[in-house]
mmCIF file of C-alpha atoms in Angstrom:
data_model
loop_
_atom_site.group_PDB
_atom_site.id
_atom_site.type_symbol
_atom_site.label_atom_id
_atom_site.label_comp_id
_atom_site.label_asym_id
_atom_site.label_seq_id
_atom_site.Cartn_x
_atom_site.Cartn_y
_atom_site.Cartn_z
ATOM 1 C CA THR Z 1 -21.575 -27.448 -26.921
ATOM 2 C CA PHE Z 2 -19.979 -30.034 -24.717
ATOM 3 C CA HIS Z 3 -21.105 -33.623 -25.200
ATOM 4 C CA ALA Z 4 -19.845 -36.797 -23.508
ATOM 5 C CA TYR Z 5 -20.466 -40.118 -25.304
ATOM 6 C CA ASP Z 6 -20.004 -42.086 -22.117
ATOM 7 C CA PRO Z 7 -21.043 -41.236 -18.517
ATOM 8 C CA GLY Z 8 -17.542 -42.124 -17.343
ATOM 9 C CA TYR Z 9 -16.069 -39.359 -19.496
ATOM 10 C CA GLN Z 10 -17.725 -36.708 -17.348
ATOM 11 C CA ILE Z 11 -16.155 -38.150 -14.185
ATOM 12 C CA THR Z 12 -12.796 -38.380 -15.959
ATOM 13 C CA PHE Z 13 -13.089 -34.757 -17.087
ATOM 14 C CA VAL Z 14 -13.886 -33.534 -13.570
ATOM 15 C CA LEU Z 15 -10.988 -35.521 -12.076
ATOM 16 C CA MET Z 16 -8.503 -34.300 -14.684
ATOM 17 C CA LEU Z 17 -9.674 -30.682 -14.275
ATOM 18 C CA THR Z 18 -9.311 -30.912 -10.493
ATOM 19 C CA SER Z 19 -5.838 -32.426 -10.834
ATOM 20 C CA ALA Z 20 -4.807 -29.676 -13.238
ATOM 21 C CA ILE Z 21 -6.023 -26.930 -10.883
ATOM 22 C CA VAL Z 22 -4.279 -28.493 -7.881
ATOM 23 C CA THR Z 23 -1.058 -28.975 -9.852
ATOM 24 C CA CYS Z 24 -1.094 -25.367 -11.104
ATOM 25 C CA THR Z 25 -1.732 -24.055 -7.592
ATOM 26 C CA LEU Z 26 1.119 -26.077 -6.101
ATOM 27 C CA THR Z 27 3.475 -25.099 -8.923
ATOM 28 C CA THR Z 28 2.670 -21.397 -8.503
ATOM 29 C CA ARG Z 29 3.178 -21.659 -4.747
ATOM 30 C CA LEU Z 30 6.520 -23.392 -5.201
ATOM 31 C CA LYS Z 31 7.651 -20.716 -7.665
ATOM 32 C CA ASP Z 32 6.675 -17.976 -5.224
ATOM 33 C CA GLN Z 33 8.547 -19.712 -2.401
ATOM 34 C CA ALA Z 34 11.621 -20.162 -4.603
ATOM 35 C CA LYS Z 35 11.508 -16.480 -5.559
ATOM 36 C CA MET Z 36 11.181 -15.413 -1.918
ATOM 37 C CA SER Z 37 14.059 -17.695 -0.918
ATOM 38 C CA ALA Z 38 16.256 -16.229 -3.661
ATOM 39 C CA GLN Z 39 15.414 -12.692 -2.545
ATOM 40 C CA ALA Z 40 16.150 -13.546 1.079
ATOM 41 C CA ALA Z 41 19.485 -15.104 0.108
ATOM 42 C CA PHE Z 42 20.403 -12.035 -1.962
ATOM 43 C CA ARG Z 43 19.516 -9.625 0.828
ATOM 44 C CA THR Z 44 21.409 -11.672 3.386
ATOM 45 C CA LYS Z 45 24.450 -11.689 1.079
ATOM 46 C CA VAL Z 46 24.236 -7.903 0.734
ATOM 47 C CA LEU Z 47 24.193 -7.611 4.533
ATOM 48 C CA PHE Z 48 27.254 -9.835 4.938
ATOM 49 C CA ASP Z 49 29.103 -8.049 2.119
ATOM 50 C CA THR Z 50 28.331 -4.716 3.741
ATOM 51 C CA SER Z 51 29.799 -5.833 7.053
ATOM 52 C CA ARG Z 52 32.944 -7.089 5.303
ATOM 53 C CA LEU Z 53 33.387 -3.917 3.221
ATOM 54 C CA LEU Z 54 32.857 -1.583 6.157
ATOM 55 C CA GLN Z 55 35.656 -3.290 8.050
ATOM 56 C CA LYS Z 56 38.044 -2.291 5.250
ATOM 57 C CA ALA Z 57 36.913 1.351 5.009
ATOM 58 C CA THR Z 58 39.558 3.893 5.998
ATOM 59 C CA ASN Z 59 37.472 7.038 6.646
ATOM 60 C CA GLU Z 60 33.916 8.197 7.305
ATOM 61 C CA ASP Z 61 33.235 9.304 3.732
ATOM 62 C CA GLU Z 62 34.167 5.866 2.459
ATOM 63 C CA ILE Z 63 31.972 4.229 5.111
ATOM 64 C CA LEU Z 64 28.935 6.298 4.091
ATOM 65 C CA SER Z 65 29.564 5.779 0.366
ATOM 66 C CA LEU Z 66 29.888 2.009 0.762
ATOM 67 C CA THR Z 67 26.713 1.901 2.839
ATOM 68 C CA ALA Z 68 24.784 3.902 0.236
ATOM 69 C CA ALA Z 69 26.065 1.695 -2.592
ATOM 70 C CA GLN Z 70 24.991 -1.458 -0.758
ATOM 71 C CA LEU Z 71 21.567 0.001 0.000
ATOM 72 C CA THR Z 72 20.973 0.952 -3.630
ATOM 73 C CA LYS Z 73 21.874 -2.610 -4.559
ATOM 74 C CA LEU Z 74 19.538 -4.000 -1.908
ATOM 75 C CA LEU Z 75 16.527 -1.715 -2.418
ATOM 76 C CA ASN Z 76 16.973 -0.659 -6.062
ATOM 77 C CA ARG Z 77 15.933 2.876 -5.130
ATOM 78 C CA ASN Z 78 17.398 6.363 -5.281
ATOM 79 C CA LEU Z 79 18.721 7.670 -1.991
ATOM 80 C CA ILE Z 80 20.673 10.524 -0.432
ATOM 81 C CA VAL Z 81 23.200 10.524 2.409
ATOM 82 C CA TYR Z 82 23.826 13.506 4.688
ATOM 83 C CA PRO Z 83 26.991 13.270 6.819
ATOM 84 C CA GLU Z 84 27.234 14.896 10.241
ATOM 85 C CA GLN Z 85 29.665 17.797 10.265
ATOM 86 C CA ASP Z 86 30.410 19.793 13.428
ATOM 87 C CA GLY Z 87 27.051 18.993 15.005
ATOM 88 C CA SER Z 88 24.891 19.671 11.948
ATOM 89 C CA LEU Z 89 24.014 18.075 8.613
ATOM 90 C CA GLY Z 90 26.516 18.536 5.817
ATOM 91 C CA GLN Z 91 25.946 18.528 2.076
ATOM 92 C CA GLY Z 92 23.968 15.526 0.872
ATOM 93 C CA GLN Z 93 25.268 13.084 -1.736
ATOM 94 C CA ILE Z 94 22.707 11.487 -4.068
ATOM 95 C CA PHE Z 95 22.953 7.897 -5.290
ATOM 96 C CA ASN Z 96 20.697 7.126 -8.277
ATOM 97 C CA THR Z 97 19.593 3.716 -9.503
ATOM 98 C CA VAL Z 98 16.409 4.287 -11.504
ATOM 99 C CA GLU Z 99 15.606 6.435 -14.517
ATOM 100 C CA GLU Z 100 15.468 10.224 -14.383
ATOM 101 C CA SER Z 101 11.697 10.432 -14.955
ATOM 102 C CA SER Z 102 10.807 8.570 -11.741
ATOM 103 C CA ARG Z 103 13.469 10.127 -9.531
ATOM 104 C CA LEU Z 104 12.408 11.917 -6.368
ATOM 105 C CA SER Z 105 13.790 15.455 -6.114
ATOM 106 C CA PHE Z 106 15.952 15.375 -2.990
ATOM 107 C CA ASP Z 107 16.804 19.068 -3.442
ATOM 108 C CA SER Z 108 13.346 20.341 -2.466
ATOM 109 C CA ALA Z 109 12.612 22.157 0.790
ATOM 110 C CA PRO Z 110 10.392 19.379 2.275
ATOM 111 C CA GLU Z 111 13.187 16.846 1.757
ATOM 112 C CA ARG Z 112 15.770 18.963 3.551
ATOM 113 C CA SER Z 113 13.275 19.764 6.305
ATOM 114 C CA ALA Z 114 12.560 16.057 6.840
ATOM 115 C CA ALA Z 115 16.294 15.329 6.992
ATOM 116 C CA GLU Z 116 16.919 18.130 9.507
ATOM 117 C CA TRP Z 117 14.045 16.939 11.715
ATOM 118 C CA CYS Z 118 15.305 13.363 11.609
ATOM 119 C CA PHE Z 119 18.796 14.510 12.578
ATOM 120 C CA ALA Z 120 17.565 16.683 15.448
ATOM 121 C CA ASN Z 121 15.062 14.189 16.883
ATOM 122 C CA LYS Z 122 16.919 10.927 16.127
ATOM 123 C CA LYS Z 123 13.719 9.469 14.647
ATOM 124 C CA ARG Z 124 12.571 8.529 11.174
ATOM 125 C CA SER Z 125 10.652 11.147 9.223
ATOM 126 C CA GLY Z 126 9.018 11.588 5.837
ATOM 127 C CA ALA Z 127 6.969 8.907 4.087
ATOM 128 C CA SER Z 128 5.073 6.463 6.337
ATOM 129 C CA THR Z 129 5.641 8.765 9.376
ATOM 130 C CA ASP Z 130 3.767 11.704 10.900
ATOM 131 C CA TYR Z 131 6.231 14.407 9.788
ATOM 132 C CA CYS Z 132 6.687 15.565 6.145
ATOM 133 C CA THR Z 133 4.637 12.721 4.720
ATOM 134 C CA ASP Z 134 5.120 14.055 1.170
ATOM 135 C CA ALA Z 135 8.909 13.560 1.367
ATOM 136 C CA GLY Z 136 11.040 10.436 1.104
ATOM 137 C CA LEU Z 137 11.779 8.235 4.098
ATOM 138 C CA TYR Z 138 14.613 9.573 6.290
ATOM 139 C CA LEU Z 139 16.422 7.548 8.941
ATOM 140 C CA ALA Z 140 19.235 8.517 11.295
ATOM 141 C CA ILE Z 141 22.586 6.743 11.225
ATOM 142 C CA ARG Z 142 23.118 6.604 14.962
ATOM 143 C CA THR Z 143 24.296 4.738 18.018
ATOM 144 C CA GLY Z 144 23.875 5.481 21.692
ATOM 145 C CA SER Z 145 26.672 8.045 21.519
ATOM 146 C CA GLY Z 146 25.105 10.231 18.834
ATOM 147 C CA VAL Z 147 23.939 10.709 15.253
ATOM 148 C CA PHE Z 148 26.531 10.369 12.491
ATOM 149 C CA GLY Z 149 24.312 11.248 9.549
ATOM 150 C CA VAL Z 150 20.925 10.833 7.883
ATOM 151 C CA ILE Z 151 19.921 8.726 4.912
ATOM 152 C CA GLY Z 152 16.904 9.473 2.716
ATOM 153 C CA ILE Z 153 15.199 6.815 0.565
ATOM 154 C CA ASP Z 154 12.872 7.356 -2.391
ATOM 155 C CA LEU Z 155 9.562 5.563 -1.710
ATOM 156 C CA SER Z 156 7.609 7.208 -4.524
ATOM 157 C CA GLU Z 157 7.447 4.024 -6.613
ATOM 158 C CA ARG Z 158 6.575 1.471 -3.922
ATOM 159 C CA SER Z 159 6.847 0.945 -0.187
ATOM 160 C CA MET Z 160 9.309 -1.406 1.499
ATOM 161 C CA ASP Z 161 8.334 -4.804 2.823
ATOM 162 C CA ALA Z 162 9.119 -5.969 6.350
ATOM 163 C CA PHE Z 163 12.223 -7.935 5.352
ATOM 164 C CA GLU Z 164 13.687 -5.012 3.385
ATOM 165 C CA ASN Z 165 13.082 -2.752 6.369
ATOM 166 C CA SER Z 166 14.808 -5.144 8.783
ATOM 167 C CA VAL Z 167 17.867 -5.531 6.524
ATOM 168 C CA LEU Z 168 17.955 -1.754 6.019
ATOM 169 C CA LEU Z 169 18.032 -1.171 9.770
ATOM 170 C CA SER Z 170 20.764 -3.791 10.161
ATOM 171 C CA ILE Z 171 22.931 -2.119 7.509
ATOM 172 C CA LEU Z 172 22.409 1.315 9.071
ATOM 173 C CA GLY Z 173 23.407 -0.151 12.423
ATOM 174 C CA GLU Z 174 26.569 -1.600 10.887
ATOM 175 C CA CYS Z 175 27.327 1.776 9.292
ATOM 176 C CA ALA Z 176 26.842 3.703 12.554
ATOM 177 C CA LEU Z 177 29.019 1.224 14.440
ATOM 178 C CA ALA Z 178 31.761 1.517 11.807
ATOM 179 C CA VAL Z 179 31.709 5.326 12.011
ATOM 180 C CA GLU Z 180 31.796 5.210 15.811
ATOM 181 C CA ASN Z 181 34.710 2.753 15.815
ATOM 182 C CA ARG Z 182 36.559 4.945 13.332
ATOM 183 C CA ARG Z 183 36.121 8.006 15.524
ATOM 184 C CA ILE Z 184 37.229 6.096 18.605
ATOM 185 C CA ALA Z 185 40.328 4.891 16.746
ATOM 186 C CA LEU Z 186 41.146 8.445 15.631
ATOM 187 C CA GLU Z 187 40.657 9.711 19.175
ATOM 188 C CA LYS Z 188 43.040 7.050 20.486
ATOM 189 C CA GLU Z 189 45.584 7.995 17.820
ATOM 190 C CA ARG Z 190 45.348 11.665 18.795
ATOM 191 C CA ALA Z 191 45.660 10.798 22.472
ATOM 192 C CA THR Z 192 48.705 8.624 21.775
ATOM 193 C CA MET Z 193 50.303 11.336 19.652
ATOM 194 C CA GLN Z 194 49.593 13.951 22.298
ATOM 195 C CA ALA Z 195 51.133 11.743 24.987
ATOM 196 C CA GLN Z 196 54.215 11.212 22.812
ATOM 197 C CA ASN Z 197 54.491 14.966 22.214
ATOM 198 C CA GLU Z 198 54.173 15.651 25.939
ATOM 199 C CA GLN Z 199 56.838 13.057 26.665
ATOM 200 C CA LEU Z 200 59.134 14.578 24.050
ATOM 201 C CA ARG Z 201 58.522 18.034 25.477
ATOM 202 C CA ALA Z 202 59.265 16.854 29.018
ATOM 203 C CA ASN Z 203 62.498 15.160 27.863
ATOM 204 C CA LEU Z 204 63.561 18.289 26.020
ATOM 205 C CA LEU Z 205 62.889 20.487 29.047
ATOM 206 C CA ARG Z 206 64.847 18.119 31.298
ATOM 207 C CA THR Z 207 67.752 18.152 28.878
ATOM 208 C CA ILE Z 208 67.765 21.953 28.627
ATOM 209 C CA SER Z 209 67.450 22.278 32.402
ATOM 210 C CA HIS Z 210 70.348 19.867 32.892
ATOM 211 C CA ASP Z 211 72.528 21.748 30.414
ATOM 212 C CA LEU Z 212 71.686 25.082 32.067
ATOM 213 C CA ARG Z 213 72.608 23.721 35.483
#
């Protein structure tokens, strides 16, 4: 039973109960906002760290490995990276973060099929798309000049939120740009070396021709 010895007690009880409910609601909302702010700060830091690390990478394999490591840190999911090799997908490299029991099998035929389709069509495939919906999510690492690889993400535990997806796309863009810049730099080095070789050859021929004359 609930008994009040004074009519004012009932009003006091109602006021105190209302204050408690309002205080709990505001406290919960503040905690949620603080948690979201911390997550946003962490994800933004991962994005900045990725950009800084990619600038120091010396080859394409290192670029892809650094990108995968940063994505596993950001998403806390298993993923696989397929590099582009001579116009086709090479051997995939798996990066695990969660326990063996909940790991998606990236070696299955649907997974490889989703990766091949993504590479050929330059579009995402797998989970949350219209192609190979029973596979993981596959996205192309690409710029306007071409596709440099495909990354597959395990979505079997939970889907990604909008902010995770936007940071993911930003990191993949940074990765594709780093690979493209690396290839351009290598092409310039080869062109410079070829020009030097041609110049050396021309000088040698002129010298031999002069000596023969």
